Coordinates of C-alpha atoms in Angstrom, one line a residue:
X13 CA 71.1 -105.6 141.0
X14 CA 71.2 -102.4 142.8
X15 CA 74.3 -102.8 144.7
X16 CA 76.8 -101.1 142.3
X17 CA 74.5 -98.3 141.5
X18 CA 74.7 -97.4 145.1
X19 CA 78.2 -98.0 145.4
X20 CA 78.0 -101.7 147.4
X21 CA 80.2 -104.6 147.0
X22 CA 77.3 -107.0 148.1
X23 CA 73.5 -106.9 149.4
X24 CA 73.5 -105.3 152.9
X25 CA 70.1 -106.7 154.2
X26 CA 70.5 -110.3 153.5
X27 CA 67.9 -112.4 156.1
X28 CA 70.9 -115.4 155.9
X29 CA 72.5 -115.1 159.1
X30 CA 76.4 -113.4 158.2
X31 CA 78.4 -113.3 161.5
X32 CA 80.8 -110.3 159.6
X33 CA 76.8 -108.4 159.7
X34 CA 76.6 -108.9 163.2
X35 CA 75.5 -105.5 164.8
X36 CA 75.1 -106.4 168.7
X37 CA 72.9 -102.9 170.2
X38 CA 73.0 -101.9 174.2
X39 CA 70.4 -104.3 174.6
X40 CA 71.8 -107.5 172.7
X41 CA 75.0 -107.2 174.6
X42 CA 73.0 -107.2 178.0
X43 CA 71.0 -110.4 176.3
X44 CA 74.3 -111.5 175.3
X45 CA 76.0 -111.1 179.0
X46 CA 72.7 -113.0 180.6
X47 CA 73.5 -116.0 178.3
X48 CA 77.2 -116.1 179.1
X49 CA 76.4 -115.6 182.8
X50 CA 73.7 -118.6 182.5
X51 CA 76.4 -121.0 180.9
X52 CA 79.6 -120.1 183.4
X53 CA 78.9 -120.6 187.3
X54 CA 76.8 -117.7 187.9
X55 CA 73.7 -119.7 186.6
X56 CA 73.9 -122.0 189.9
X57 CA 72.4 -124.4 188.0
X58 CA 69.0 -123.2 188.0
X59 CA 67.4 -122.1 184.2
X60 CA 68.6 -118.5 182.4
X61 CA 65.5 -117.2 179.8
X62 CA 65.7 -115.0 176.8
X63 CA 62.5 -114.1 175.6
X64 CA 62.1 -111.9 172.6
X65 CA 59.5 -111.3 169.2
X66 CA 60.0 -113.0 166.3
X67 CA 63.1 -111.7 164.0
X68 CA 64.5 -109.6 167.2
X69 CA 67.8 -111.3 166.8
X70 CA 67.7 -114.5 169.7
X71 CA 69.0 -117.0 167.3
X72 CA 72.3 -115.3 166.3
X73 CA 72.9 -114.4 170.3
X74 CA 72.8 -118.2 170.4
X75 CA 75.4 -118.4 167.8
X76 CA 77.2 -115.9 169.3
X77 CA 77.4 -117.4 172.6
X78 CA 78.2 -120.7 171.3
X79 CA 81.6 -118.9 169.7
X80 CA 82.2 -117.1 173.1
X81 CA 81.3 -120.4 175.8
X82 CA 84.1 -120.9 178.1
X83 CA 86.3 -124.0 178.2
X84 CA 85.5 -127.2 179.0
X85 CA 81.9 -126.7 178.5
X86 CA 79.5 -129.0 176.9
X87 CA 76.4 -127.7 175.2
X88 CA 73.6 -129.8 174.3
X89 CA 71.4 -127.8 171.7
X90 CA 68.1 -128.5 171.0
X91 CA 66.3 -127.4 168.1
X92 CA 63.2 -129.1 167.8
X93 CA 61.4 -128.6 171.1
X94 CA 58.6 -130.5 170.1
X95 CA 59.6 -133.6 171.4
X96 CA 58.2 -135.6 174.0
X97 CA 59.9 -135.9 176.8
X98 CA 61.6 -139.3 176.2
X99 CA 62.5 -138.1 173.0
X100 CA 63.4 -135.1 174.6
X101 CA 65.8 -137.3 177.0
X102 CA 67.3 -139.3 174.1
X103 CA 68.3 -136.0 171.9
X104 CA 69.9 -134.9 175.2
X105 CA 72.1 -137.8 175.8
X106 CA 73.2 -137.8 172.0
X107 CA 74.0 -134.0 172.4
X108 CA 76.3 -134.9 174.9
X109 CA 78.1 -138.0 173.2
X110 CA 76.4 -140.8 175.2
X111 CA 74.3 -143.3 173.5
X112 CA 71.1 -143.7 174.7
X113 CA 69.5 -147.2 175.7
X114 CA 68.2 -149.4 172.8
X115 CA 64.5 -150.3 172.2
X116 CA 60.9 -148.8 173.8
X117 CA 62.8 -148.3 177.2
X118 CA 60.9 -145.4 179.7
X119 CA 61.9 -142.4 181.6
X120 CA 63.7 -143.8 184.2
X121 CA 66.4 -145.8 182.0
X122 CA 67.0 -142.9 179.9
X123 CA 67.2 -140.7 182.9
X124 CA 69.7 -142.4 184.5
X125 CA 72.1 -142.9 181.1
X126 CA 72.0 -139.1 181.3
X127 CA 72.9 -138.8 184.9
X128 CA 75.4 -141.3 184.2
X129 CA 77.0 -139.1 181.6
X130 CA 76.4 -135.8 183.6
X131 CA 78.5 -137.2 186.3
X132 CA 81.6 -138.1 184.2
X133 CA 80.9 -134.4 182.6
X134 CA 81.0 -133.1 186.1
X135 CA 84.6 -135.2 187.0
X136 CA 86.8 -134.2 183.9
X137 CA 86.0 -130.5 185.8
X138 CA 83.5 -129.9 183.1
X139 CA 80.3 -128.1 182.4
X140 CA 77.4 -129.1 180.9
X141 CA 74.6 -126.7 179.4
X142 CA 71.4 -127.3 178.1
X143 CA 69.8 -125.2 175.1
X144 CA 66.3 -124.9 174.0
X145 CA 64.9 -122.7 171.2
X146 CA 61.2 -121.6 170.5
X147 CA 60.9 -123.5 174.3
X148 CA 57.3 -121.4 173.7
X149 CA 56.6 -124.9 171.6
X150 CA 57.3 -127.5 174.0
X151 CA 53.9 -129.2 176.0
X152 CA 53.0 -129.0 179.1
X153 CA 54.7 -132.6 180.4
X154 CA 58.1 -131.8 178.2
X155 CA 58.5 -128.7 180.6
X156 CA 57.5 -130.4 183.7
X157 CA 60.4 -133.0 182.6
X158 CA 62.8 -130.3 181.8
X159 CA 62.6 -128.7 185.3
X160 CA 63.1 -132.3 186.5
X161 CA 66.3 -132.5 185.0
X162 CA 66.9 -129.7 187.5
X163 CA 67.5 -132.2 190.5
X164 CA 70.3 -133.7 188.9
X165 CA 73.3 -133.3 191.3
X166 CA 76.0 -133.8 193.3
X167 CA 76.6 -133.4 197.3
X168 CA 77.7 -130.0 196.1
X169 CA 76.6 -128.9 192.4
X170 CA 74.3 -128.9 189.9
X171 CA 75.2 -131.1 186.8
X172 CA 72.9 -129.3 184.2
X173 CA 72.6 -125.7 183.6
X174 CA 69.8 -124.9 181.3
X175 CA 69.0 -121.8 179.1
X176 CA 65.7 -121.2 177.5
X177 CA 64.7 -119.3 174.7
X178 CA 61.7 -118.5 172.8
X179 CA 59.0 -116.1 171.8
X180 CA 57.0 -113.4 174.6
X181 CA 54.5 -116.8 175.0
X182 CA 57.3 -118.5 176.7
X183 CA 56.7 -115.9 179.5
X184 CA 52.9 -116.6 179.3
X185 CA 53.4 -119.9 179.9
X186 CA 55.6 -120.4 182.7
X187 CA 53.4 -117.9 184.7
X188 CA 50.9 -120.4 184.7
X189 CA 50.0 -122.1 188.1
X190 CA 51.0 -125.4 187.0
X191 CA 54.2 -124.7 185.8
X192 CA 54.9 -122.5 188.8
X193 CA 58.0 -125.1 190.2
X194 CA 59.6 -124.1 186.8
X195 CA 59.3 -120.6 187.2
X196 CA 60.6 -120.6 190.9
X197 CA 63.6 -122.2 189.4
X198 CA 64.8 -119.3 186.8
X199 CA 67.6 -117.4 188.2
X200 CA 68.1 -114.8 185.3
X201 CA 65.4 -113.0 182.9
X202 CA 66.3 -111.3 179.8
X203 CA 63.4 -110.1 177.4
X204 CA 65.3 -109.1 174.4
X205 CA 62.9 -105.6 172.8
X206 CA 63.4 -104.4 168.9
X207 CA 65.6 -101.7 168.2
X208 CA 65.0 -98.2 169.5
X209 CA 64.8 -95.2 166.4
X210 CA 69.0 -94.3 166.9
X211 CA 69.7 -97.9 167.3
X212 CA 67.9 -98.9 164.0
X213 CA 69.6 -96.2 162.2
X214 CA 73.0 -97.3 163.3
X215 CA 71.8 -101.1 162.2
X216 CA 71.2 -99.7 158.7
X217 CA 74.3 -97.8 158.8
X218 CA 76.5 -100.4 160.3
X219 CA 75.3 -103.0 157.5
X220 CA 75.8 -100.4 154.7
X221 CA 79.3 -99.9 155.7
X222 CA 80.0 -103.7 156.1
X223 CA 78.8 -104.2 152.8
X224 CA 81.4 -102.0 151.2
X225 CA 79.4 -98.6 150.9
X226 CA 81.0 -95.6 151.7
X227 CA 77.6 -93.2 152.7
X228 CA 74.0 -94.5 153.7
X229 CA 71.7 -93.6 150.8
X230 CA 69.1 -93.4 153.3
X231 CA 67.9 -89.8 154.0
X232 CA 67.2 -89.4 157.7
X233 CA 64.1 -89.3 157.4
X234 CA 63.7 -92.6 155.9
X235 CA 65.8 -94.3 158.8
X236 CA 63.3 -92.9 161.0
X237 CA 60.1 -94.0 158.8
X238 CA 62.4 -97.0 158.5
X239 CA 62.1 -97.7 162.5
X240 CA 58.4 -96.7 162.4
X241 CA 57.2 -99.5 160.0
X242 CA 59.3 -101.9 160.9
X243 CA 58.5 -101.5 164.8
X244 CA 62.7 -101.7 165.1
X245 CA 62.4 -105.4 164.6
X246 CA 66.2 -106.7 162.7
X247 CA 64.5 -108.9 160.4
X248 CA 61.7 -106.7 159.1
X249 CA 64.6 -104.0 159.0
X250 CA 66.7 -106.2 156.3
X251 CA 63.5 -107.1 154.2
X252 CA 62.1 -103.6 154.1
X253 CA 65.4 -101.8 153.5
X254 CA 66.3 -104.2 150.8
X255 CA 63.0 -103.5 149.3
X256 CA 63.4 -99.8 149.5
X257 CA 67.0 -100.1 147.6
X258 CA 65.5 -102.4 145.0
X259 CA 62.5 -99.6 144.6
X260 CA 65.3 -96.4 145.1
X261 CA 67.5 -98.3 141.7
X262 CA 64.6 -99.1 140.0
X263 CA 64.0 -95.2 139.5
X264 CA 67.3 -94.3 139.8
X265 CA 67.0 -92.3 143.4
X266 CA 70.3 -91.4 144.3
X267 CA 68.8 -91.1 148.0
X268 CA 65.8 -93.3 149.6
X269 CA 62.9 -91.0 150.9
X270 CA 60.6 -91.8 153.8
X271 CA 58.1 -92.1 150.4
X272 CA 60.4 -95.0 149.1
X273 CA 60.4 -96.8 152.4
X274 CA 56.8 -96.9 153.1
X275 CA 55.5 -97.6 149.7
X276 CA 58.3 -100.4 149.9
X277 CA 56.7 -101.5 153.4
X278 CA 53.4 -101.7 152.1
X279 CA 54.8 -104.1 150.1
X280 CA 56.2 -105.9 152.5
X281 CA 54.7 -105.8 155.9
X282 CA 50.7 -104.7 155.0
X283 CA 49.6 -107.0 151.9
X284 CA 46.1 -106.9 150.9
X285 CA 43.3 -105.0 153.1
X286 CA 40.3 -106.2 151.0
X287 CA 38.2 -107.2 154.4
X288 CA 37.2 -110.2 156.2
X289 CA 39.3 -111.9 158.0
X290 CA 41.9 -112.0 155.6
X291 CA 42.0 -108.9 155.3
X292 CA 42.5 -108.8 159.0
X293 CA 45.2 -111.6 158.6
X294 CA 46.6 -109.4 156.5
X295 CA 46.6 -106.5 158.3
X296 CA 48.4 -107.6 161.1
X297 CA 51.3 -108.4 158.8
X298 CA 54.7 -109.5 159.6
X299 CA 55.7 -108.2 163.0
X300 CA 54.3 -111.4 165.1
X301 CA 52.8 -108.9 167.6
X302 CA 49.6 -109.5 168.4
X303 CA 47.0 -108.6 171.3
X304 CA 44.8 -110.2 173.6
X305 CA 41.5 -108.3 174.3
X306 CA 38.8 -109.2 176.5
X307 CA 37.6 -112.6 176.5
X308 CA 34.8 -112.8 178.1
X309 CA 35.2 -114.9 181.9
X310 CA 38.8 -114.8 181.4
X311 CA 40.5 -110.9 180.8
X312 CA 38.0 -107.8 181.7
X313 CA 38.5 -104.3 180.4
X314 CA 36.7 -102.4 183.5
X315 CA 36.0 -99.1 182.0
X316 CA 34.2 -95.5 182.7
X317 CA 31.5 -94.1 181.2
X318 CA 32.3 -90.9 179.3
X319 CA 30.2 -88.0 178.0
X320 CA 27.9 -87.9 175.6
X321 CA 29.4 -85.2 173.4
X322 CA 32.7 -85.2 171.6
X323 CA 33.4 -81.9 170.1
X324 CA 34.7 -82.4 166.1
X325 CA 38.1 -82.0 165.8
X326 CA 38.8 -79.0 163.2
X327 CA 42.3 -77.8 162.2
X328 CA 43.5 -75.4 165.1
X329 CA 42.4 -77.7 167.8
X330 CA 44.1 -81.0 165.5
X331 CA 47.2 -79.1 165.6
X332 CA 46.6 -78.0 170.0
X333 CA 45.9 -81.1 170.5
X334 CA 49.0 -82.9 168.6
X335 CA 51.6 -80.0 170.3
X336 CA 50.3 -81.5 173.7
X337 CA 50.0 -85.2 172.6
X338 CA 52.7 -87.6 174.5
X339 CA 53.3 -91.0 175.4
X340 CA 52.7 -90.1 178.8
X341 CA 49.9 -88.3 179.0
X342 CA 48.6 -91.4 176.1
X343 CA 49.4 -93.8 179.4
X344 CA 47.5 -91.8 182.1
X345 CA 44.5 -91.7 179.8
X346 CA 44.5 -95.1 179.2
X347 CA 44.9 -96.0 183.0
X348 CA 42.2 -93.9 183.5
X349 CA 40.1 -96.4 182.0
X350 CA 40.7 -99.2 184.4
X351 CA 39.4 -97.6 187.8
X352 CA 42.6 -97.7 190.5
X353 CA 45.1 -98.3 188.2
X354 CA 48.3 -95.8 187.8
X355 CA 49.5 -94.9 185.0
X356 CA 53.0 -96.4 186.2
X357 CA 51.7 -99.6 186.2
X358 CA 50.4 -99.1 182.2
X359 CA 54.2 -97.7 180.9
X360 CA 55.9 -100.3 183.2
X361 CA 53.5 -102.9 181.2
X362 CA 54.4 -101.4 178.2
X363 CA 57.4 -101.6 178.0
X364 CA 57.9 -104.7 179.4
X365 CA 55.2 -106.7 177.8
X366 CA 53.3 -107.5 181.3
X367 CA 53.5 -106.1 184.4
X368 CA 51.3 -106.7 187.5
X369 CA 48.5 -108.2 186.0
X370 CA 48.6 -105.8 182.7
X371 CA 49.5 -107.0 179.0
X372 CA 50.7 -104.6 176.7
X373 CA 51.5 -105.5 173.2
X374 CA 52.0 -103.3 170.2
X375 CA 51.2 -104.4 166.7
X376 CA 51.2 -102.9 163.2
X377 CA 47.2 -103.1 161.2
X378 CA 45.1 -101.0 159.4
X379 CA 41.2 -98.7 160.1
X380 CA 39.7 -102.3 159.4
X381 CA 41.1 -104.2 162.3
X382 CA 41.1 -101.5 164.4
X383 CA 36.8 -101.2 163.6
X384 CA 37.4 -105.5 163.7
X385 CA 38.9 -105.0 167.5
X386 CA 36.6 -102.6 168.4
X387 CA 38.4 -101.7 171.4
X388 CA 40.4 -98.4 173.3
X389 CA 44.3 -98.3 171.8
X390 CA 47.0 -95.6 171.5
X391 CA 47.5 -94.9 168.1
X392 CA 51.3 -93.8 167.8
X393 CA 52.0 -91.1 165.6
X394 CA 54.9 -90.3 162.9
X395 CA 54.5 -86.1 163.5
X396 CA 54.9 -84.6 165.9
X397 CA 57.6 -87.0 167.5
X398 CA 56.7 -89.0 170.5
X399 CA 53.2 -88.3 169.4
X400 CA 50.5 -90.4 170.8
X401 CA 47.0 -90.6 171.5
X402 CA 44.0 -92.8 173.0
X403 CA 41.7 -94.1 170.5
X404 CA 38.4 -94.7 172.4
X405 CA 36.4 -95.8 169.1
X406 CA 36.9 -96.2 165.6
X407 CA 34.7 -95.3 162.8
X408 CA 34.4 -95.5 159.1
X409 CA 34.7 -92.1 158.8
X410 CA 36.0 -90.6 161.8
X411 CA 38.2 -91.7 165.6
X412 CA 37.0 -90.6 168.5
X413 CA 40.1 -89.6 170.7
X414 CA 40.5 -88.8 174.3
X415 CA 42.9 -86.4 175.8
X416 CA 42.8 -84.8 179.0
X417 CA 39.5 -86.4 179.7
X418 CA 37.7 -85.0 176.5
X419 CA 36.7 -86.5 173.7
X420 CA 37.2 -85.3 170.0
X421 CA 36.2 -86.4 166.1
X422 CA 39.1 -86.8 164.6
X423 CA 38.4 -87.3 160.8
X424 CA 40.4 -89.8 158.9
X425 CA 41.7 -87.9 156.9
X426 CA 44.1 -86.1 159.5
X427 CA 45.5 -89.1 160.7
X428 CA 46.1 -90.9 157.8
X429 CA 49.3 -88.3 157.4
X430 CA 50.9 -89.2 160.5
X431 CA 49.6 -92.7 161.4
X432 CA 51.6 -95.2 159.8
X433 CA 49.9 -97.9 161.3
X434 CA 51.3 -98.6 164.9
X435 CA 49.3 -98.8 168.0
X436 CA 49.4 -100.0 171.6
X437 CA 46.9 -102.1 173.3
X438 CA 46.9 -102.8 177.3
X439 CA 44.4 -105.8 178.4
X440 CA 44.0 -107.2 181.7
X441 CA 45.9 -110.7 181.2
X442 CA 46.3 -113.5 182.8
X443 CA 49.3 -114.5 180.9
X444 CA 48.0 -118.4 179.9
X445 CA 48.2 -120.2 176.8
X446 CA 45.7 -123.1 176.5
X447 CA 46.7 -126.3 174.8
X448 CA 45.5 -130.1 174.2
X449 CA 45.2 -131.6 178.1
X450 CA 44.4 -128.5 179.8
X451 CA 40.3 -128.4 181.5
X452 CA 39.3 -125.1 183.0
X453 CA 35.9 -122.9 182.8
X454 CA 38.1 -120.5 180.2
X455 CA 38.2 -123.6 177.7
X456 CA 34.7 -123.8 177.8
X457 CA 34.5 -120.2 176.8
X458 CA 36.9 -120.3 174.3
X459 CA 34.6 -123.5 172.7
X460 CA 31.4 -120.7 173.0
X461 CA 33.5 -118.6 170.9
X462 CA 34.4 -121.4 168.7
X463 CA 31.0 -122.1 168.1
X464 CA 29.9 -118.6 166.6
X465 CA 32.4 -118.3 163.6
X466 CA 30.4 -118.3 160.8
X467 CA 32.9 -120.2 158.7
X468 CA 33.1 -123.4 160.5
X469 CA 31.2 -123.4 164.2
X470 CA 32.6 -125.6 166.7
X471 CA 30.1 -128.7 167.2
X472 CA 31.8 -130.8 169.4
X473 CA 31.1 -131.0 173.4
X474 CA 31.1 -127.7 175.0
X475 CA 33.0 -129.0 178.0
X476 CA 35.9 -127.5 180.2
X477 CA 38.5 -130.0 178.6
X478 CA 41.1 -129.3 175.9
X479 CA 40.7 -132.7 173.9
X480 CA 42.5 -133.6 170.6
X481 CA 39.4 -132.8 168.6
X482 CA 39.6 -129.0 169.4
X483 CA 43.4 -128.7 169.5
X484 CA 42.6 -130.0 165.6
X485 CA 39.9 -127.2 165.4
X486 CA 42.0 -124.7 166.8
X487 CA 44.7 -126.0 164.2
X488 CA 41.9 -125.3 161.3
X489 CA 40.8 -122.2 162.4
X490 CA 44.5 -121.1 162.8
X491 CA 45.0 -122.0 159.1
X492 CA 41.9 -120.3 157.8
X493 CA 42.9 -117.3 159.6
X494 CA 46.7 -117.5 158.8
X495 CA 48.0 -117.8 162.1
X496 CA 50.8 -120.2 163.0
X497 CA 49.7 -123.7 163.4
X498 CA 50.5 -124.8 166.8
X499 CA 46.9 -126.0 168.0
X500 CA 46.9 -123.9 171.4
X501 CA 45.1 -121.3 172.2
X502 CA 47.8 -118.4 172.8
X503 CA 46.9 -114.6 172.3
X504 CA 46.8 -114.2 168.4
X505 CA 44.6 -117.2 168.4
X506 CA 42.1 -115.6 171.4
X507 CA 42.0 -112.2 169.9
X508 CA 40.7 -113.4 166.7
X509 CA 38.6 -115.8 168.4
X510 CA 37.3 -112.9 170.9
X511 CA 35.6 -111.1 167.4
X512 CA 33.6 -113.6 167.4
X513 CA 31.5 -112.9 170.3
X514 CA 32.6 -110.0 171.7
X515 CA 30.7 -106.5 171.5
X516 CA 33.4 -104.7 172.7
X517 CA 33.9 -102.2 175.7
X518 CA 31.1 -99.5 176.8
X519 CA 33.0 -96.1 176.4
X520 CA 29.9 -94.2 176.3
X521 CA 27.3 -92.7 173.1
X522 CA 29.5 -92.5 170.3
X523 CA 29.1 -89.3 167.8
X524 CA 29.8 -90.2 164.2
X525 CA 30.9 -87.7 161.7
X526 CA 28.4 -88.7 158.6

């Protein structure tokens, strides 16, 4: 459609996986290098993890490293992680060529047909490498089986080597005490981040060229709005920028503006924003980022009281206080609000995902869910660059920021020029992810929550156990909110569930601008 009108010999942003589109940044050749180190000899046989969001590129490293493995190396790949673990043991053994036994045998059989075959691996001087993807998916007693298959060895090696990959709940879950033999056992950690502003303008570029065009029709500017509304994730890239060029031809733009690619992102990413909790649903869009906020027994913001004025924001001070604005100063200010906490430990959390107790999650919404979280988060700003600032409380018609320890009105208005929708949350986290078979006092509080939503309360037992009938509730109230379906009760599923009952942080008398 657009392609020769912009001087292309095919679509640049297909989502089908091209290996000739492959564009490998800094940090997918260092992901890249921790999968090749985890299936040669460095791994030692323990488990290599690769961790990343949704559409960050984790799947084509796997292909990648599947064209790169050394010789003699046997990979057994497996796709569907939802198995349980004798399933899990039978798509092992056919992975690796051996057939397992016949009929409703049990662990042990099938355990030992894959020893059996691990050893003749191991004497034809081979290796042999075990792959899971979206491991985030697989239960509680899968895993435990998984780390068993750890033990499997000989006088003087290890006969499996396995690689995990999955989403940032992955992490969540192997942190928890229960799984903590598993963890002890991962030699190598790789969490694979989007795509910083320079490296998503060289992914556009790099695709452009690949698809036979000879300059990028995308302004600058655009890249950079590009990178902003896409939160430098590859797959939101490709859908927004093919978007943008379908919107650019369609009124014959020779060049795509920052204009194009947002009104093409709203398209995309934001949907509908017409309130309730689809609208909130909506909000959150595309990026598969979500936060946890406080649930009550389980994560705690611990906050300050603050003043009881807040001095309206008008022109001269907006612009002050944007001139001053940085990430930095947005991370001591938010630090502040967690008594002895440095703000090291907040941009280490950042930018990691989790750090020493701390969550920190960024996510793309609108006013509404911000008013629907009703919690402190760090707006990040388009103009001026590196622009950031703490968002004690939103109102209809007004934010109340903090910086440098004051508070200010900021209308609406303002930042609707320069907030494209992007902010940061930090939580204190625990890093769990409850599912069918867990009991502990936090269940019991998530089933409290359960049985305030309006739509369809929770009216089963209120005790500490995980049973089948809430997993199925869960799985309801994941599909009326339009949330994955997995039944557990991860951090998308507690944050909505959290607006149920929670009031929000104190932060002080709030000042509205009616």
């Amino acid at each position: 459609m657009y392609e020769q009108f912009y001087g292309l010999e095919e679509r640049p942003f297909s989502i089908t996986p091209d290996p000739r589109f492959v564009f490998l940044s800094q940090r997918h050749q260092d992901a890249l290098a921790h999968l090749l180190y985890g299936v040669g000899r460095g791994g030692s046989g323990g488990f290599v993890q690769l961790t990343g969001e949704v559409g960050t590129g984790k799947t084509t490293l796997c292909r990648l490293m599947l064209e790169e493995v050394p010789e003699h190396t046997r990979i057994a790949l497996i796709l569907n992680p939802m198995l349980e673990p004798r399933e899990l043991l039978r798509a092992i053994c056919r992975e690796l060529e051996a057939e397992p036994p016949a009929g409703d045998v049990g662990l042990e059989a099938l355990g030992q047909c894959l020893n059996q075959r691990l050893l003749e691996i191991h004497a034809a001087g081979e290796r042999a490498v075990l792959i899971i993807d979206e491991a985030q998916n697989m239960s509680r007693e899968t895993l435990e089986q998984v780390r068993l298959l750890t033990n499997l060895e000989t006088a003087t090696d290890k006969l499996l080597q396995i690689i995990l990959l999955g989403q940032p709940e992955l992490r969540e879950l192997l942190s928890r005490p229960s799984l903590r033999q598993l963890a002890q056992r991962i030699t190598a950690r790789y969490h694979l981040a989007p795509l910083g502003r320079s490296e998503t303008a060289d992914y556009v570029r790099h695709r452009i060229q690949i698809a036979g065009g000879s300059r990028c029709p995308f302004t600058s500017a655009a890249l950079r709005t590009l990178h902003h509304v896409s939160g430098g994730v590859p797959r939101l890239i490709n859908i927004i920028a093919d978007r943008s060029l379908m919107a650019g031809y369609a009124r014959e733009a020779d060049r795509i503006t920052p204009a194009i690619v947002r009104k093409a992102a709203g398209e995309v990413v934001v949907g509908d924003e017409s309130g309730g909790n689809r609208g909130l649903t909506a909000a959150l869009s595309g990026l598969a980022v979500v936060v946890v906020l406080a649930l009550a027994g389980s994560m705690i913001w611990s906050l300050n009281r603050v003043s009881d004025s807040s001095e309206e924001v008008g022109q001269p001070l907006w612009r002050q206080m944007l001139a001053e604005s940085s990430e930095a100063l947005a991370w001591r200010e938010t630090a502040a609000l967690f008594p002895g906490v440095g703000p090291a430990v907040i941009e280490q959390a950042c930018s990691e995902g989790q750090h020493e107790g701390f969550a920190c999650h960024r996510l793309r919404g609108s006013w509404a869910l911000l008013r629907k979280l009703n919690r402190p988060v760090v707006l990040r700003l388009e103009r001026p660059r590196d622009a950031h600032l703490l968002a004690i409380d939103v109102a209809a018609s007004g934010v109340r920021a903090r910086q440098s320890g004051q508070d200010f009105q900021v209308p609406i208005a303002q930042l609707d020029a320069r907030w494209l929708g992007d902010f940061y949350a930090v939580w204190r986290d625990m890093g769990s992810v409850w599912q069918q078979g867990d009991s502990d006092a936090a269940v019991a509080e998530l089933k409290r929550l359960a049985a305030m939503d309006p739509e369809q309360a929770w009216t089963g037992d209120m005790d500490e156990r995980y049973g089948p009938e809430f997993r199925e509730w869960i799985r309801d109230f994941q599909l009326r909110n339009g949330l994955r379906q997995d039944g557990m009760a991860g951090p998308v599923t507690r944050l909505f569930l959290s607006t149920l009952g929670a009031a929000g942080p104190d932060v002080g008398a709030r000042t509205t601008l009616d």
